[in-house]
mmCIF file with all atom_site columns, C-alpha atoms in Angstrom:
data_model
loop_
_atom_site.group_PDB
_atom_site.id
_atom_site.type_symbol
_atom_site.label_atom_id
_atom_site.label_alt_id
_atom_site.label_comp_id
_atom_site.label_asym_id
_atom_site.label_entity_id
_atom_site.label_seq_id
_atom_site.pdbx_PDB_ins_code
_atom_site.Cartn_x
_atom_site.Cartn_y
_atom_site.Cartn_z
_atom_site.occupancy
_atom_site.B_iso_or_equiv
_atom_site.pdbx_formal_charge
_atom_site.auth_seq_id
_atom_site.auth_comp_id
_atom_site.auth_asym_id
_atom_site.auth_atom_id
_atom_site.pdbx_PDB_model_num
ATOM 1   C CA . MET A 1 1   ? 20.603  -15.181 16.941  1.00 0.00 ? 1   MET A CA 1
ATOM 2   C CA . PRO A 1 2   ? 20.910  -11.416 17.415  1.00 0.00 ? 2   PRO A CA 1
ATOM 3   C CA . LEU A 1 3   ? 19.435  -9.331  14.643  1.00 0.00 ? 3   LEU A CA 1
ATOM 4   C CA . THR A 1 4   ? 21.675  -6.604  13.149  1.00 0.00 ? 4   THR A CA 1
ATOM 5   C CA . GLU A 1 5   ? 20.096  -3.208  12.039  1.00 0.00 ? 5   GLU A CA 1
ATOM 6   C CA . ARG A 1 6   ? 20.096  -4.228  8.429   1.00 0.00 ? 6   ARG A CA 1
ATOM 7   C CA . ASP A 1 7   ? 18.571  -7.559  9.257   1.00 0.00 ? 7   ASP A CA 1
ATOM 8   C CA . GLU A 1 8   ? 15.370  -5.415  11.115  1.00 0.00 ? 8   GLU A CA 1
ATOM 9   C CA . GLU A 1 9   ? 15.180  -3.456  7.824   1.00 0.00 ? 9   GLU A CA 1
ATOM 10  C CA . VAL A 1 10  ? 14.926  -6.458  5.744   1.00 0.00 ? 10  VAL A CA 1
ATOM 11  C CA . LEU A 1 11  ? 12.308  -8.150  8.082   1.00 0.00 ? 11  LEU A CA 1
ATOM 12  C CA . LYS A 1 12  ? 10.292  -4.980  7.862   1.00 0.00 ? 12  LYS A CA 1
ATOM 13  C CA . HIS A 1 13  ? 10.783  -5.143  3.975   1.00 0.00 ? 13  HIS A CA 1
ATOM 14  C CA . VAL A 1 14  ? 9.588   -8.483  3.653   1.00 0.00 ? 14  VAL A CA 1
ATOM 15  C CA . ALA A 1 15  ? 6.625   -7.527  5.935   1.00 0.00 ? 15  ALA A CA 1
ATOM 16  C CA . ARG A 1 16  ? 5.761   -4.447  3.993   1.00 0.00 ? 16  ARG A CA 1
ATOM 17  C CA . TYR A 1 17  ? 5.581   -6.770  0.583   1.00 0.00 ? 17  TYR A CA 1
ATOM 18  C CA . ARG A 1 18  ? 4.648   -10.137 2.076   1.00 0.00 ? 18  ARG A CA 1
ATOM 19  C CA . LEU A 1 19  ? 7.346   -11.199 -0.069  1.00 0.00 ? 19  LEU A CA 1
ATOM 20  C CA . THR A 1 20  ? 10.666  -10.568 -1.634  1.00 0.00 ? 20  THR A CA 1
ATOM 21  C CA . THR A 1 21  ? 13.345  -12.003 -3.876  1.00 0.00 ? 21  THR A CA 1
ATOM 22  C CA . THR A 1 22  ? 17.126  -12.123 -3.926  1.00 0.00 ? 22  THR A CA 1
ATOM 23  C CA . ASP A 1 23  ? 16.733  -9.484  -6.780  1.00 0.00 ? 23  ASP A CA 1
ATOM 24  C CA . ALA A 1 24  ? 14.637  -6.746  -4.821  1.00 0.00 ? 24  ALA A CA 1
ATOM 25  C CA . LEU A 1 25  ? 17.235  -7.321  -1.992  1.00 0.00 ? 25  LEU A CA 1
ATOM 26  C CA . ARG A 1 26  ? 20.330  -6.886  -3.916  1.00 0.00 ? 26  ARG A CA 1
ATOM 27  C CA . ARG A 1 27  ? 18.290  -3.815  -5.391  1.00 0.00 ? 27  ARG A CA 1
ATOM 28  C CA . LEU A 1 28  ? 17.249  -2.186  -2.064  1.00 0.00 ? 28  LEU A CA 1
ATOM 29  C CA . PHE A 1 29  ? 20.041  -3.230  0.459   1.00 0.00 ? 29  PHE A CA 1
ATOM 30  C CA . PHE A 1 30  ? 22.986  -3.680  -1.613  1.00 0.00 ? 30  PHE A CA 1
ATOM 31  C CA . PRO A 1 31  ? 22.914  -1.602  -4.800  1.00 0.00 ? 31  PRO A CA 1
ATOM 32  C CA . GLU A 1 32  ? 26.677  -0.645  -4.670  1.00 0.00 ? 32  GLU A CA 1
ATOM 33  C CA . ALA A 1 33  ? 27.796  -3.750  -3.490  1.00 0.00 ? 33  ALA A CA 1
ATOM 34  C CA . LYS A 1 34  ? 29.495  -7.198  -5.395  1.00 0.00 ? 34  LYS A CA 1
ATOM 35  C CA . PRO A 1 35  ? 27.037  -9.571  -5.892  1.00 0.00 ? 35  PRO A CA 1
ATOM 36  C CA . GLY A 1 36  ? 26.641  -11.877 -2.814  1.00 0.00 ? 36  GLY A CA 1
ATOM 37  C CA . GLY A 1 37  ? 25.608  -9.695  -0.035  1.00 0.00 ? 37  GLY A CA 1
ATOM 38  C CA . GLU A 1 38  ? 21.684  -10.317 -0.399  1.00 0.00 ? 38  GLU A CA 1
ATOM 39  C CA . LYS A 1 39  ? 22.343  -14.298 -0.152  1.00 0.00 ? 39  LYS A CA 1
ATOM 40  C CA . ASN A 1 40  ? 24.507  -13.886 2.802   1.00 0.00 ? 40  ASN A CA 1
ATOM 41  C CA . ILE A 1 41  ? 21.597  -12.140 4.437   1.00 0.00 ? 41  ILE A CA 1
ATOM 42  C CA . VAL A 1 42  ? 18.912  -14.648 3.595   1.00 0.00 ? 42  VAL A CA 1
ATOM 43  C CA . ARG A 1 43  ? 21.019  -17.363 4.465   1.00 0.00 ? 43  ARG A CA 1
ATOM 44  C CA . ARG A 1 44  ? 21.530  -15.990 7.714   1.00 0.00 ? 44  ARG A CA 1
ATOM 45  C CA . LEU A 1 45  ? 18.212  -15.251 8.415   1.00 0.00 ? 45  LEU A CA 1
ATOM 46  C CA . THR A 1 46  ? 16.318  -18.410 6.879   1.00 0.00 ? 46  THR A CA 1
ATOM 47  C CA . GLY A 1 47  ? 14.862  -20.690 9.124   1.00 0.00 ? 47  GLY A CA 1
ATOM 48  C CA . ASP A 1 48  ? 13.729  -18.489 12.232  1.00 0.00 ? 48  ASP A CA 1
ATOM 49  C CA . TYR A 1 49  ? 12.769  -15.538 10.218  1.00 0.00 ? 49  TYR A CA 1
ATOM 50  C CA . LEU A 1 50  ? 12.724  -16.211 6.676   1.00 0.00 ? 50  LEU A CA 1
ATOM 51  C CA . GLN A 1 51  ? 10.965  -19.609 4.935   1.00 0.00 ? 51  GLN A CA 1
ATOM 52  C CA . PRO A 1 52  ? 11.717  -19.852 1.009   1.00 0.00 ? 52  PRO A CA 1
ATOM 53  C CA . GLN A 1 53  ? 8.696   -20.813 -1.263  1.00 0.00 ? 53  GLN A CA 1
ATOM 54  C CA . PRO A 1 54  ? 8.647   -21.800 -5.016  1.00 0.00 ? 54  PRO A CA 1
ATOM 55  C CA . LEU A 1 55  ? 8.204   -18.812 -7.367  1.00 0.00 ? 55  LEU A CA 1
ATOM 56  C CA . TYR A 1 56  ? 8.733   -20.642 -10.969 1.00 0.00 ? 56  TYR A CA 1
ATOM 57  C CA . GLY A 1 57  ? 11.479  -23.120 -12.289 1.00 0.00 ? 57  GLY A CA 1
ATOM 58  C CA . LYS A 1 58  ? 13.990  -23.106 -9.393  1.00 0.00 ? 58  LYS A CA 1
ATOM 59  C CA . ARG A 1 59  ? 13.779  -19.596 -8.347  1.00 0.00 ? 59  ARG A CA 1
ATOM 60  C CA . VAL A 1 60  ? 12.255  -19.102 -4.725  1.00 0.00 ? 60  VAL A CA 1
ATOM 61  C CA . TYR A 1 61  ? 10.508  -16.156 -2.969  1.00 0.00 ? 61  TYR A CA 1
ATOM 62  C CA . TYR A 1 62  ? 10.771  -15.400 0.676   1.00 0.00 ? 62  TYR A CA 1
ATOM 63  C CA . GLN A 1 63  ? 8.309   -15.007 3.314   1.00 0.00 ? 63  GLN A CA 1
ATOM 64  C CA . LEU A 1 64  ? 8.138   -14.469 7.096   1.00 0.00 ? 64  LEU A CA 1
ATOM 65  C CA . THR A 1 65  ? 8.203   -17.530 9.275   1.00 0.00 ? 65  THR A CA 1
ATOM 66  C CA . PRO A 1 66  ? 5.433   -17.636 12.000  1.00 0.00 ? 66  PRO A CA 1
ATOM 67  C CA . LYS A 1 67  ? 7.748   -16.627 14.582  1.00 0.00 ? 67  LYS A CA 1
ATOM 68  C CA . ALA A 1 68  ? 9.049   -13.231 12.612  1.00 0.00 ? 68  ALA A CA 1
ATOM 69  C CA . ALA A 1 69  ? 5.427   -12.441 11.685  1.00 0.00 ? 69  ALA A CA 1
ATOM 70  C CA . LYS A 1 70  ? 4.472   -12.441 15.520  1.00 0.00 ? 70  LYS A CA 1
ATOM 71  C CA . VAL A 1 71  ? 7.848   -10.606 16.263  1.00 0.00 ? 71  VAL A CA 1
ATOM 72  C CA . LEU A 1 72  ? 6.794   -7.913  13.604  1.00 0.00 ? 72  LEU A CA 1
ATOM 73  C CA . GLY A 1 73  ? 2.866   -7.874  14.803  1.00 0.00 ? 73  GLY A CA 1
ATOM 74  C CA . GLU A 1 74  ? 2.037   -9.381  11.227  1.00 0.00 ? 74  GLU A CA 1
ATOM 75  C CA . SER A 1 75  ? -0.998  -11.856 10.558  1.00 0.00 ? 75  SER A CA 1
ATOM 76  C CA . GLU A 1 76  ? -0.612  -15.467 10.641  1.00 0.00 ? 76  GLU A CA 1
ATOM 77  C CA . GLU A 1 77  ? -1.540  -15.453 7.327   1.00 0.00 ? 77  GLU A CA 1
ATOM 78  C CA . SER A 1 78  ? 1.780   -13.744 6.077   1.00 0.00 ? 78  SER A CA 1
ATOM 79  C CA . ALA A 1 79  ? 3.529   -16.478 6.738   1.00 0.00 ? 79  ALA A CA 1
ATOM 80  C CA . THR A 1 80  ? 1.304   -18.764 5.065   1.00 0.00 ? 80  THR A CA 1
ATOM 81  C CA . PRO A 1 81  ? 2.383   -20.270 1.332   1.00 0.00 ? 81  PRO A CA 1
ATOM 82  C CA . PHE A 1 82  ? 0.182   -17.721 -1.071  1.00 0.00 ? 82  PHE A CA 1
ATOM 83  C CA . GLY A 1 83  ? -2.105  -19.423 -3.583  1.00 0.00 ? 83  GLY A CA 1
ATOM 84  C CA . PRO A 1 84  ? -1.604  -18.982 -7.456  1.00 0.00 ? 84  PRO A CA 1
ATOM 85  C CA . GLN A 1 85  ? -3.498  -15.611 -7.841  1.00 0.00 ? 85  GLN A CA 1
ATOM 86  C CA . ALA A 1 86  ? -2.078  -13.925 -4.345  1.00 0.00 ? 86  ALA A CA 1
ATOM 87  C CA . LEU A 1 87  ? 1.385   -14.880 -5.465  1.00 0.00 ? 87  LEU A CA 1
ATOM 88  C CA . VAL A 1 88  ? 0.850   -12.967 -8.726  1.00 0.00 ? 88  VAL A CA 1
ATOM 89  C CA . ARG A 1 89  ? -0.531  -9.902  -7.257  1.00 0.00 ? 89  ARG A CA 1
ATOM 90  C CA . LEU A 1 90  ? 2.006   -9.767  -4.541  1.00 0.00 ? 90  LEU A CA 1
ATOM 91  C CA . TYR A 1 91  ? 4.954   -10.381 -7.034  1.00 0.00 ? 91  TYR A CA 1
ATOM 92  C CA . GLY A 1 92  ? 3.550   -7.577  -9.380  1.00 0.00 ? 92  GLY A CA 1
ATOM 93  C CA . VAL A 1 93  ? 3.552   -5.214  -6.482  1.00 0.00 ? 93  VAL A CA 1
ATOM 94  C CA . LEU A 1 94  ? 6.950   -6.085  -5.526  1.00 0.00 ? 94  LEU A CA 1
ATOM 95  C CA . ALA A 1 95  ? 8.228   -5.943  -9.116  1.00 0.00 ? 95  ALA A CA 1
ATOM 96  C CA . PHE A 1 96  ? 6.569   -2.423  -9.832  1.00 0.00 ? 96  PHE A CA 1
ATOM 97  C CA . CYS A 1 97  ? 7.599   -1.149  -6.240  1.00 0.00 ? 97  CYS A CA 1
ATOM 98  C CA . CYS A 1 98  ? 11.422  -2.433  -6.052  1.00 0.00 ? 98  CYS A CA 1
ATOM 99  C CA . LEU A 1 99  ? 12.688  -3.750  -9.538  1.00 0.00 ? 99  LEU A CA 1
ATOM 100 C CA . GLY A 1 100 ? 11.794  -1.390  -12.104 1.00 0.00 ? 100 GLY A CA 1
ATOM 101 C CA . LYS A 1 101 ? 13.589  1.944   -12.707 1.00 0.00 ? 101 LYS A CA 1
ATOM 102 C CA . THR A 1 102 ? 11.967  3.665   -9.853  1.00 0.00 ? 102 THR A CA 1
ATOM 103 C CA . ILE A 1 103 ? 11.405  2.730   -6.364  1.00 0.00 ? 103 ILE A CA 1
ATOM 104 C CA . ARG A 1 104 ? 8.083   3.503   -4.762  1.00 0.00 ? 104 ARG A CA 1
ATOM 105 C CA . PRO A 1 105 ? 7.395   2.178   -1.282  1.00 0.00 ? 105 PRO A CA 1
ATOM 106 C CA . VAL A 1 106 ? 3.929   0.325   -1.059  1.00 0.00 ? 106 VAL A CA 1
ATOM 107 C CA . PHE A 1 107 ? 1.735   1.667   1.651   1.00 0.00 ? 107 PHE A CA 1
ATOM 108 C CA . THR A 1 108 ? 1.628   -0.759  5.093   1.00 0.00 ? 108 THR A CA 1
ATOM 109 C CA . ARG A 1 109 ? -1.770  -0.887  6.244   1.00 0.00 ? 109 ARG A CA 1
ATOM 110 C CA . THR A 1 110 ? -0.921  1.155   9.213   1.00 0.00 ? 110 THR A CA 1
ATOM 111 C CA . GLU A 1 111 ? 0.643   3.489   7.035   1.00 0.00 ? 111 GLU A CA 1
ATOM 112 C CA . PHE A 1 112 ? -2.366  3.794   4.563   1.00 0.00 ? 112 PHE A CA 1
ATOM 113 C CA . ILE A 1 113 ? -4.923  4.232   7.437   1.00 0.00 ? 113 ILE A CA 1
ATOM 114 C CA . GLN A 1 114 ? -2.873  6.769   9.015   1.00 0.00 ? 114 GLN A CA 1
ATOM 115 C CA . ALA A 1 115 ? -2.634  9.034   5.828   1.00 0.00 ? 115 ALA A CA 1
ATOM 116 C CA . PHE A 1 116 ? -6.281  8.228   4.675   1.00 0.00 ? 116 PHE A CA 1
ATOM 117 C CA . SER A 1 117 ? -8.301  7.901   7.769   1.00 0.00 ? 117 SER A CA 1
ATOM 118 C CA . GLY A 1 118 ? -11.452 9.126   6.065   1.00 0.00 ? 118 GLY A CA 1
ATOM 119 C CA . PHE A 1 119 ? -11.946 6.434   3.894   1.00 0.00 ? 119 PHE A CA 1
ATOM 120 C CA . ALA A 1 120 ? -9.197  3.603   4.545   1.00 0.00 ? 120 ALA A CA 1
ATOM 121 C CA . GLN A 1 121 ? -11.287 1.656   6.660   1.00 0.00 ? 121 GLN A CA 1
ATOM 122 C CA . ALA A 1 122 ? -13.913 1.349   3.522   1.00 0.00 ? 122 ALA A CA 1
ATOM 123 C CA . LEU A 1 123 ? -11.342 -0.223  1.532   1.00 0.00 ? 123 LEU A CA 1
ATOM 124 C CA . ASP A 1 124 ? -9.803  -3.831  1.756   1.00 0.00 ? 124 ASP A CA 1
ATOM 125 C CA . LEU A 1 125 ? -6.522  -3.097  2.334   1.00 0.00 ? 125 LEU A CA 1
ATOM 126 C CA . GLY A 1 126 ? -5.602  -7.098  1.994   1.00 0.00 ? 126 GLY A CA 1
ATOM 127 C CA . GLN A 1 127 ? -6.184  -6.870  -1.787  1.00 0.00 ? 127 GLN A CA 1
ATOM 128 C CA . ASN A 1 128 ? -5.341  -3.128  -2.581  1.00 0.00 ? 128 ASN A CA 1
ATOM 129 C CA . HIS A 1 129 ? -2.217  -1.805  -2.835  1.00 0.00 ? 129 HIS A CA 1
ATOM 130 C CA . PHE A 1 130 ? -1.550  2.117   -2.739  1.00 0.00 ? 130 PHE A CA 1
ATOM 131 C CA . TYR A 1 131 ? 1.658   3.710   -2.853  1.00 0.00 ? 131 TYR A CA 1
ATOM 132 C CA . LEU A 1 132 ? 2.821   7.573   -3.280  1.00 0.00 ? 132 LEU A CA 1
ATOM 133 C CA . ASP A 1 133 ? 3.624   8.528   -7.288  1.00 0.00 ? 133 ASP A CA 1
ATOM 134 C CA . PHE A 1 134 ? 5.729   11.326  -7.878  1.00 0.00 ? 134 PHE A CA 1
ATOM 135 C CA . ASP A 1 135 ? 6.317   12.435  -11.491 1.00 0.00 ? 135 ASP A CA 1
ATOM 136 C CA . GLY A 1 136 ? 8.843   15.069  -10.980 1.00 0.00 ? 136 GLY A CA 1
ATOM 137 C CA . LYS A 1 137 ? 6.005   17.725  -10.332 1.00 0.00 ? 137 LYS A CA 1
ATOM 138 C CA . THR A 1 138 ? 2.997   16.530  -8.554  1.00 0.00 ? 138 THR A CA 1
ATOM 139 C CA . THR A 1 139 ? 2.833   13.578  -5.620  1.00 0.00 ? 139 THR A CA 1
ATOM 140 C CA . ARG A 1 140 ? -0.524  11.674  -6.406  1.00 0.00 ? 140 ARG A CA 1
ATOM 141 C CA . LEU A 1 141 ? -2.089  8.913   -4.515  1.00 0.00 ? 141 LEU A CA 1
ATOM 142 C CA . GLY A 1 142 ? -1.330  5.736   -6.757  1.00 0.00 ? 142 GLY A CA 1
ATOM 143 C CA . GLN A 1 143 ? -3.198  2.469   -6.731  1.00 0.00 ? 143 GLN A CA 1
ATOM 144 C CA . ILE A 1 144 ? -1.417  -0.686  -8.377  1.00 0.00 ? 144 ILE A CA 1
ATOM 145 C CA . LEU A 1 145 ? -3.337  -3.113  -10.209 1.00 0.00 ? 145 LEU A CA 1
ATOM 146 C CA . VAL A 1 146 ? -1.572  -6.604  -11.223 1.00 0.00 ? 146 VAL A CA 1
ATOM 147 C CA . GLU A 1 147 ? -2.916  -8.321  -13.947 1.00 0.00 ? 147 GLU A CA 1
ATOM 148 C CA . GLN A 1 148 ? -4.575  -11.979 -13.377 1.00 0.00 ? 148 GLN A CA 1
ATOM 149 C CA . GLY A 1 149 ? -4.124  -13.240 -17.252 1.00 0.00 ? 149 GLY A CA 1
ATOM 150 C CA . GLY A 1 150 ? -6.708  -12.610 -19.988 1.00 0.00 ? 150 GLY A CA 1
ATOM 151 C CA . GLU A 1 151 ? -7.605  -9.690  -22.251 1.00 0.00 ? 151 GLU A CA 1
ATOM 152 C CA . TYR A 1 152 ? -6.517  -6.129  -21.412 1.00 0.00 ? 152 TYR A CA 1
ATOM 153 C CA . GLN A 1 153 ? -10.175 -4.993  -21.687 1.00 0.00 ? 153 GLN A CA 1
ATOM 154 C CA . ARG A 1 154 ? -10.328 -6.782  -18.346 1.00 0.00 ? 154 ARG A CA 1
ATOM 155 C CA . LEU A 1 155 ? -8.151  -4.497  -17.147 1.00 0.00 ? 155 LEU A CA 1
ATOM 156 C CA . VAL A 1 156 ? -9.681  -1.560  -18.352 1.00 0.00 ? 156 VAL A CA 1
ATOM 157 C CA . ASN A 1 157 ? -13.014 -2.551  -16.857 1.00 0.00 ? 157 ASN A CA 1
ATOM 158 C CA . LYS A 1 158 ? -11.215 -3.059  -13.403 1.00 0.00 ? 158 LYS A CA 1
ATOM 159 C CA . CYS A 1 159 ? -9.774  0.079   -13.320 1.00 0.00 ? 159 CYS A CA 1
ATOM 160 C CA . ARG A 1 160 ? -13.536 1.778   -14.063 1.00 0.00 ? 160 ARG A CA 1
ATOM 161 C CA . LYS A 1 161 ? -14.581 -0.361  -11.200 1.00 0.00 ? 161 LYS A CA 1
ATOM 162 C CA . LEU A 1 162 ? -12.048 0.969   -8.667  1.00 0.00 ? 162 LEU A CA 1
ATOM 163 C CA . ILE A 1 163 ? -12.554 4.870   -10.289 1.00 0.00 ? 163 ILE A CA 1
ATOM 164 C CA . GLU A 1 164 ? -16.411 4.514   -9.522  1.00 0.00 ? 164 GLU A CA 1
ATOM 165 C CA . ARG A 1 165 ? -15.677 2.713   -6.202  1.00 0.00 ? 165 ARG A CA 1
ATOM 166 C CA . GLY A 1 166 ? -13.564 5.785   -5.115  1.00 0.00 ? 166 GLY A CA 1
ATOM 167 C CA . ARG A 1 167 ? -16.012 8.134   -6.444  1.00 0.00 ? 167 ARG A CA 1
ATOM 168 C CA . GLU A 1 168 ? -18.504 6.761   -3.751  1.00 0.00 ? 168 GLU A CA 1
ATOM 169 C CA . LEU A 1 169 ? -16.137 7.681   -0.564  1.00 0.00 ? 169 LEU A CA 1
ATOM 170 C CA . PRO A 1 170 ? -15.775 11.002  0.571   1.00 0.00 ? 170 PRO A CA 1
ATOM 171 C CA . GLY A 1 171 ? -12.000 12.119  0.643   1.00 0.00 ? 171 GLY A CA 1
ATOM 172 C CA . PHE A 1 172 ? -11.345 9.460   -1.928  1.00 0.00 ? 172 PHE A CA 1
ATOM 173 C CA . GLN A 1 173 ? -13.615 11.346  -4.080  1.00 0.00 ? 173 GLN A CA 1
ATOM 174 C CA . GLU A 1 174 ? -11.816 14.510  -3.860  1.00 0.00 ? 174 GLU A CA 1
ATOM 175 C CA . ILE A 1 175 ? -8.548  13.044  -4.779  1.00 0.00 ? 175 ILE A CA 1
ATOM 176 C CA . ILE A 1 176 ? -9.988  11.866  -8.014  1.00 0.00 ? 176 ILE A CA 1
ATOM 177 C CA . ASN A 1 177 ? -11.954 15.143  -8.807  1.00 0.00 ? 177 ASN A CA 1
ATOM 178 C CA . ASP A 1 178 ? -8.518  16.845  -8.311  1.00 0.00 ? 178 ASP A CA 1
ATOM 179 C CA . GLU A 1 179 ? -6.546  14.748  -10.734 1.00 0.00 ? 179 GLU A CA 1
ATOM 180 C CA . LEU A 1 180 ? -4.389  13.479  -7.649  1.00 0.00 ? 180 LEU A CA 1
ATOM 181 C CA . PHE A 1 181 ? -4.963  9.532   -8.524  1.00 0.00 ? 181 PHE A CA 1
ATOM 182 C CA . VAL A 1 182 ? -3.385  7.668   -10.657 1.00 0.00 ? 182 VAL A CA 1
ATOM 183 C CA . ILE A 1 183 ? -3.858  3.433   -11.577 1.00 0.00 ? 183 ILE A CA 1
ATOM 184 C CA . SER A 1 184 ? -0.707  1.933   -12.229 1.00 0.00 ? 184 SER A CA 1
ATOM 185 C CA . ILE A 1 185 ? -0.898  -1.614  -14.058 1.00 0.00 ? 185 ILE A CA 1
ATOM 186 C CA . VAL A 1 186 ? 1.376   -4.364  -14.075 1.00 0.00 ? 186 VAL A CA 1
ATOM 187 C CA . LEU A 1 187 ? 1.379   -6.211  -16.877 1.00 0.00 ? 187 LEU A CA 1
ATOM 188 C CA . ALA A 1 188 ? 3.337   -9.529  -18.015 1.00 0.00 ? 188 ALA A CA 1
ATOM 189 C CA . GLU A 1 189 ? 3.591   -8.697  -21.527 1.00 0.00 ? 189 GLU A CA 1
ATOM 190 C CA . GLU A 1 190 ? 5.021   -5.530  -23.538 1.00 0.00 ? 190 GLU A CA 1
ATOM 191 C CA . SER A 1 191 ? 2.369   -6.086  -26.433 1.00 0.00 ? 191 SER A CA 1
ATOM 192 C CA . LYS A 1 192 ? -0.333  -6.416  -23.801 1.00 0.00 ? 192 LYS A CA 1
ATOM 193 C CA . ARG A 1 193 ? 1.037   -3.004  -22.493 1.00 0.00 ? 193 ARG A CA 1
ATOM 194 C CA . GLU A 1 194 ? 1.213   -1.625  -26.205 1.00 0.00 ? 194 GLU A CA 1
ATOM 195 C CA . MET A 1 195 ? -2.551  -2.709  -26.931 1.00 0.00 ? 195 MET A CA 1
ATOM 196 C CA . LEU A 1 196 ? -3.674  -1.470  -23.515 1.00 0.00 ? 196 LEU A CA 1
ATOM 197 C CA . LEU A 1 197 ? -1.726  1.995   -24.084 1.00 0.00 ? 197 LEU A CA 1
ATOM 198 C CA . SER A 1 198 ? -3.691  2.214   -27.745 1.00 0.00 ? 198 SER A CA 1
ATOM 199 C CA . HIS A 1 199 ? -6.942  1.766   -26.095 1.00 0.00 ? 199 HIS A CA 1
ATOM 200 C CA . LEU A 1 200 ? -6.469  4.310   -23.503 1.00 0.00 ? 200 LEU A CA 1
ATOM 201 C CA . ARG A 1 201 ? -5.355  7.005   -25.929 1.00 0.00 ? 201 ARG A CA 1
ATOM 202 C CA . LYS A 1 202 ? -8.719  6.356   -27.618 1.00 0.00 ? 202 LYS A CA 1
ATOM 203 C CA . ASN A 1 203 ? -10.847 5.995   -24.500 1.00 0.00 ? 203 ASN A CA 1
ATOM 204 C CA . PRO A 1 204 ? -8.860  7.639   -21.732 1.00 0.00 ? 204 PRO A CA 1
ATOM 205 C CA . LEU A 1 205 ? -9.655  7.025   -18.205 1.00 0.00 ? 205 LEU A CA 1
ATOM 206 C CA . PRO A 1 206 ? -10.792 9.908   -16.275 1.00 0.00 ? 206 PRO A CA 1
ATOM 207 C CA . VAL A 1 207 ? -7.537  9.541   -13.946 1.00 0.00 ? 207 VAL A CA 1
ATOM 208 C CA . TRP A 1 208 ? -3.830  9.302   -14.365 1.00 0.00 ? 208 TRP A CA 1
ATOM 209 C CA . CYS A 1 209 ? -2.587  6.241   -15.873 1.00 0.00 ? 209 CYS A CA 1
ATOM 210 C CA . ARG A 1 210 ? 0.772   4.015   -15.987 1.00 0.00 ? 210 ARG A CA 1
ATOM 211 C CA . ALA A 1 211 ? 1.495   0.740   -17.450 1.00 0.00 ? 211 ALA A CA 1
ATOM 212 C CA . GLU A 1 212 ? 4.499   -1.475  -16.775 1.00 0.00 ? 212 GLU A CA 1
ATOM 213 C CA . VAL A 1 213 ? 5.848   -4.741  -17.335 1.00 0.00 ? 213 VAL A CA 1
ATOM 214 C CA . ALA A 1 214 ? 7.177   -7.031  -15.559 1.00 0.00 ? 214 ALA A CA 1
ATOM 215 C CA . HIS A 1 215 ? 8.493   -9.549  -17.445 1.00 0.00 ? 215 HIS A CA 1
ATOM 216 C CA . ASP A 1 216 ? 8.977   -12.469 -14.500 1.00 0.00 ? 216 ASP A CA 1
ATOM 217 C CA . LEU A 1 217 ? 5.035   -11.944 -14.227 1.00 0.00 ? 217 LEU A CA 1
ATOM 218 C CA . GLY A 1 218 ? 4.557   -14.113 -17.137 1.00 0.00 ? 218 GLY A CA 1
ATOM 219 C CA . TYR A 1 219 ? 6.007   -17.479 -15.673 1.00 0.00 ? 219 TYR A CA 1
ATOM 220 C CA . LEU A 1 220 ? 3.554   -17.465 -12.530 1.00 0.00 ? 220 LEU A CA 1
ATOM 221 C CA . MET A 1 221 ? 0.597   -17.096 -15.107 1.00 0.00 ? 221 MET A CA 1
ATOM 222 C CA . PRO A 1 222 ? 0.125   -20.526 -16.429 1.00 0.00 ? 222 PRO A CA 1
ATOM 223 C CA . HIS A 1 223 ? -0.616  -21.651 -12.602 1.00 0.00 ? 223 HIS A CA 1
ATOM 224 C CA . LEU A 1 224 ? -3.756  -19.425 -12.612 1.00 0.00 ? 224 LEU A CA 1
ATOM 225 C CA . ALA A 1 225 ? -5.571  -21.889 -15.326 1.00 0.00 ? 225 ALA A CA 1
#
């Protein structure tokens, strides 16, 4: 089946986030169209290029097939069903970047290495997700942290460890010191977000911080037990 230009862009999007949903495709590729266009493209690509996997309930996510991963130069792992923790993390990144009020493309591994060659190789870019954050005035390097359940204090501790690690890396250290680094925390519940922000107002982190809710994330949490 010959691929259209839009087909290719959809597959690159899936490679970037390692998964997608029809909601994300509609937001990114069919914002002005009547509902249904995203389903047509998924239907056409499923089989040779996309494969559905269970998300929660009757919902599914789509990832690359081994054939598509090979064509796009992606690892075999990108075509393998994700474990519970990886699914929460990757869906949280997709939700933050593509399903919120602001679209914020996550860096691919290649893009990040090209942009931050001084310290990129010292980071696990399979587990850590970065993007460029713009607040209307300043562009900062952002890192996305997705909650995996538990108390909000665990997230605060993870943030402090990320900052400590960043300060050990020349180049990253300067970004932090120049107040050009932001940690964006993705949570499943508004109540936890409010508790987190209340804590951070009293005990602020030494970097900028965002906290956003991806409500669907909560449906994935029971699988982490």
